[in-house]
Short mmCIF file of C-alpha atoms in Angstrom, two decimals:
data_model
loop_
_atom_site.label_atom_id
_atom_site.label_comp_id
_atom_site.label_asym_id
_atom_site.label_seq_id
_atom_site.Cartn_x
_atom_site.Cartn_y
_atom_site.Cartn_z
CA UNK A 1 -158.02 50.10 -12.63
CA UNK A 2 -157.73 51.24 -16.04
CA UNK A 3 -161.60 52.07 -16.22
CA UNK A 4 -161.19 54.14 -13.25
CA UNK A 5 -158.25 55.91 -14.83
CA UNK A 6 -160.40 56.78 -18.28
CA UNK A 7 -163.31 57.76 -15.98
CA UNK A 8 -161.41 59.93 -14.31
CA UNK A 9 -160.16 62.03 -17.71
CA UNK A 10 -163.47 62.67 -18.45
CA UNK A 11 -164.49 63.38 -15.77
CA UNK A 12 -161.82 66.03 -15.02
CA UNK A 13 -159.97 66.60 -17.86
CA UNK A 14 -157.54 69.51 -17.15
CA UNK A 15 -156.87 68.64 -13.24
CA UNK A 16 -153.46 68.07 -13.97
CA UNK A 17 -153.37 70.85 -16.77
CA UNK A 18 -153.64 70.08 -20.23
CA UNK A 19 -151.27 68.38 -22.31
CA UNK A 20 -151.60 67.05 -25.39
CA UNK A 21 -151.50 63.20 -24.48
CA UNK A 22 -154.38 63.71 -22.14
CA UNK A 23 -156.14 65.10 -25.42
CA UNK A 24 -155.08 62.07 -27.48
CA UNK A 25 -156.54 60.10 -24.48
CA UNK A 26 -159.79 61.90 -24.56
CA UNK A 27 -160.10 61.77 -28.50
CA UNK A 28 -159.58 58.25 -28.39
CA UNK A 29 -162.30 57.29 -26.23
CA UNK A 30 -164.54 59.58 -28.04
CA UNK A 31 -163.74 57.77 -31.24
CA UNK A 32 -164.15 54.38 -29.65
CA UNK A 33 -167.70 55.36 -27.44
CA UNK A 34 -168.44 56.96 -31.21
CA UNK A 35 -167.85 53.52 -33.08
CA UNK A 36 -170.03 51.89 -30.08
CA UNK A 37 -173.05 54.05 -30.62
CA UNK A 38 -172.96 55.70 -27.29
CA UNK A 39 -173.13 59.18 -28.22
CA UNK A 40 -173.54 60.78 -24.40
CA UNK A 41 -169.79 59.35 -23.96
CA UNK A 42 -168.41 60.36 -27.21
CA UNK A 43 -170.16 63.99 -26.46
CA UNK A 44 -168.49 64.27 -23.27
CA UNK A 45 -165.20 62.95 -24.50
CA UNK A 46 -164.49 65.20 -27.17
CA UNK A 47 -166.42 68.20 -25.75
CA UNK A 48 -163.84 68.03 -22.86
CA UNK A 49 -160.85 67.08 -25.53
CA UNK A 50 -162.11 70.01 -27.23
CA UNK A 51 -161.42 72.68 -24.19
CA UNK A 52 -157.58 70.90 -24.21
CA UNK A 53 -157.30 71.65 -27.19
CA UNK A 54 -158.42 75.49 -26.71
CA UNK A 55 -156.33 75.81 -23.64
CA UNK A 56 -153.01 74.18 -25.87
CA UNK A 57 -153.55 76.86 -28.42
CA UNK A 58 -153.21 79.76 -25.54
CA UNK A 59 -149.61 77.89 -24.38
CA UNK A 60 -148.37 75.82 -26.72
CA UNK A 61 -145.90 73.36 -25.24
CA UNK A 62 -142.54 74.22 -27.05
CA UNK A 63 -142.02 72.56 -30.27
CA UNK A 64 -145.70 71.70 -30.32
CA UNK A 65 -147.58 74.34 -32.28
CA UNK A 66 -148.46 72.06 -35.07
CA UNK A 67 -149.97 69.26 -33.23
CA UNK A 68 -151.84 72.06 -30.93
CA UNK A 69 -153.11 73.46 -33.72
CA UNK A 70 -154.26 70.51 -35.40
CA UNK A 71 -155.59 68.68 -32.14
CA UNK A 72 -158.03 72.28 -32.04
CA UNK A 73 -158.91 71.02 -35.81
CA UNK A 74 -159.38 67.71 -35.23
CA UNK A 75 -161.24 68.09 -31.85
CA UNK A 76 -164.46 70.52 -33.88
CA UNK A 77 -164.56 68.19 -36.56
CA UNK A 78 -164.57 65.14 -34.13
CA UNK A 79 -167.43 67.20 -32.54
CA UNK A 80 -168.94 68.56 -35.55
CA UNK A 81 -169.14 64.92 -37.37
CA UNK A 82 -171.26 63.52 -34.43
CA UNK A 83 -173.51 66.14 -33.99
CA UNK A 84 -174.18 65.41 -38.15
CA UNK A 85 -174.31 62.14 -37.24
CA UNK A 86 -177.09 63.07 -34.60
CA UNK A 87 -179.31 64.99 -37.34
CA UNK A 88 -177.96 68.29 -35.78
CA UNK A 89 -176.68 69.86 -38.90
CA UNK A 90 -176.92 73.34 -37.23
CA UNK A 91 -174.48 72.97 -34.36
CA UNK A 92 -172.16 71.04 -36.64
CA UNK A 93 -172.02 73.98 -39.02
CA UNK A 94 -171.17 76.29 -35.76
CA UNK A 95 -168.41 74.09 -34.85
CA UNK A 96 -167.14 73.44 -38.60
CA UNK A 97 -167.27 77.56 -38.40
CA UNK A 98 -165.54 78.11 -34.91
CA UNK A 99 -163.12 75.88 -35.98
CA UNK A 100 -162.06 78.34 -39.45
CA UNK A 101 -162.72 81.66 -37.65
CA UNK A 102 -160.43 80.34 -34.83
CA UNK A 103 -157.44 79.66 -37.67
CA UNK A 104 -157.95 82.94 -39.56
CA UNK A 105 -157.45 84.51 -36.05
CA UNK A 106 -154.42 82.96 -35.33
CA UNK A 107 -153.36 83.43 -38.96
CA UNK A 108 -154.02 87.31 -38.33
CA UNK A 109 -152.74 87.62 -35.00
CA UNK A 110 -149.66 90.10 -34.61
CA UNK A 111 -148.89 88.17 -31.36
CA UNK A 112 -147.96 84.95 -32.65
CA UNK A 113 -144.57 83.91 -34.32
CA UNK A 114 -144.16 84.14 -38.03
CA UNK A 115 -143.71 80.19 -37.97
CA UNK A 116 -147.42 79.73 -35.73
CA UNK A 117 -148.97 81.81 -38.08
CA UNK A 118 -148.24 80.22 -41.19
CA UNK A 119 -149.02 76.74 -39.44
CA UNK A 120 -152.34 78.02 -38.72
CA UNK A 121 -152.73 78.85 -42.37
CA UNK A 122 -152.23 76.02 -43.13
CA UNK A 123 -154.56 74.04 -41.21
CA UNK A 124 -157.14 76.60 -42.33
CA UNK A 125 -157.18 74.93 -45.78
CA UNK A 126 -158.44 71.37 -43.76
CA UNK A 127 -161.09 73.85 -42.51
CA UNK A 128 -162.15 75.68 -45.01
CA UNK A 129 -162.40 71.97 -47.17
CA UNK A 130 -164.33 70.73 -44.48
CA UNK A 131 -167.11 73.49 -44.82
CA UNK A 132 -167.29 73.24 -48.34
CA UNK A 133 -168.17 69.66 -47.62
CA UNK A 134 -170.85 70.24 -45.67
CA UNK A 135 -172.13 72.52 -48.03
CA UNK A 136 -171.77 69.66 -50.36
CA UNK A 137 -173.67 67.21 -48.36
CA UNK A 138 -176.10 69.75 -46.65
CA UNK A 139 -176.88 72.70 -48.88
CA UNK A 140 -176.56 76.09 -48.50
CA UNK A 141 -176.14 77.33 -44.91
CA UNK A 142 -175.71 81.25 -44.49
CA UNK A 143 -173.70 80.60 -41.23
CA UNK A 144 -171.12 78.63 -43.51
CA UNK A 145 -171.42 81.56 -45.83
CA UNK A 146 -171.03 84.26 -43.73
CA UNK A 147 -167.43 82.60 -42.71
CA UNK A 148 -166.10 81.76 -45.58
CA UNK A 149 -166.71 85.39 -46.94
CA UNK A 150 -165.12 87.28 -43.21
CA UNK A 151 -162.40 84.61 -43.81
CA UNK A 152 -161.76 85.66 -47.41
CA UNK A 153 -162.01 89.67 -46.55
CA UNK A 154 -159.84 89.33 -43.62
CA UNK A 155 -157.10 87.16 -45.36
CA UNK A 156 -157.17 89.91 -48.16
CA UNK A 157 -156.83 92.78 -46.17
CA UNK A 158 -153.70 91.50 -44.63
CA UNK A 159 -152.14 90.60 -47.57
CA UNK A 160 -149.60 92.75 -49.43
CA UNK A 161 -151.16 95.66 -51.54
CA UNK A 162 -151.27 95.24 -55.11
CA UNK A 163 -150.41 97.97 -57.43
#
């Protein structure tokens, strides 16, 4: 019964909308099909723990910003790691990437609340650590560059002028 009921959240993982336990649910069998070497399950898992996650940023349950916004970091760098893991150091770098531009957008974004924002911010700093690490481990990548400069232009520009 219990197989049946993980099957099924992978298999359709926003039929009942999504909601953040459904994401923990997903992330957790990613991490355990991860730790059993069956990639194809791990994919699926957090590809489709990733699209909660995007779906919890658009309507945050209320009182729930911070663990949307980190379940939206966690889920690229769940998905990021394994494609690494996989020799795919391209598509990890394009998640590791989504995953900052996506923050400095929120960061930016006029139609948030002051308090979603600055959480946002703040989760940008896990991000932006996380692509210097690949740099670290990888080398140069000009994808990785090109984001970390547009994130350090646009967070400029929206600061307060200097005189």
């Amino acid at each position: 019964m219990h197989e049946r009921i993980q099957h099924s959240a992978v298999d359709n993982p926003v039929a009942n909308g999504p909601s953040l336990p459904l994401w923990e649910e997903l992330t957790r069998q990613g991490m355990n099909s991860a730790s059993k070497q069956q990639q194809a399950t791990a994919f699926t898992a957090y590809e489709h723990a990733l699209t909660i996650a995007r779906r919890l940023i658009e309507a945050p349950p209320p009182g729930r910003d911070e663990d949307c916004i980190a379940a939206l970091v966690v889920s690229h760098h769940n998905l990021a790691d394994l494609h690494a893991d996989q020799g795919n150091r391209d598509a990890a770098a394009r998640l590791l990437c989504q995953a900052h531009e996506f923050l400095i957008a929120l960061t930016l974004s006029a139609e948030r609340t002051a308090t979603f924002r600055r959480i946002a911010l703040r989760h940008s700093r896990e991000t932006h650590v996380a692509l210097i690490r690949h740099l670290a481990r990888y080398g140069q990548h000009p994808l990785i560059a090109r984001t970390l400069d547009d994130a350090s232009l646009a967070l400029s520009a929206s600061g307060p002028a200097r005189h």
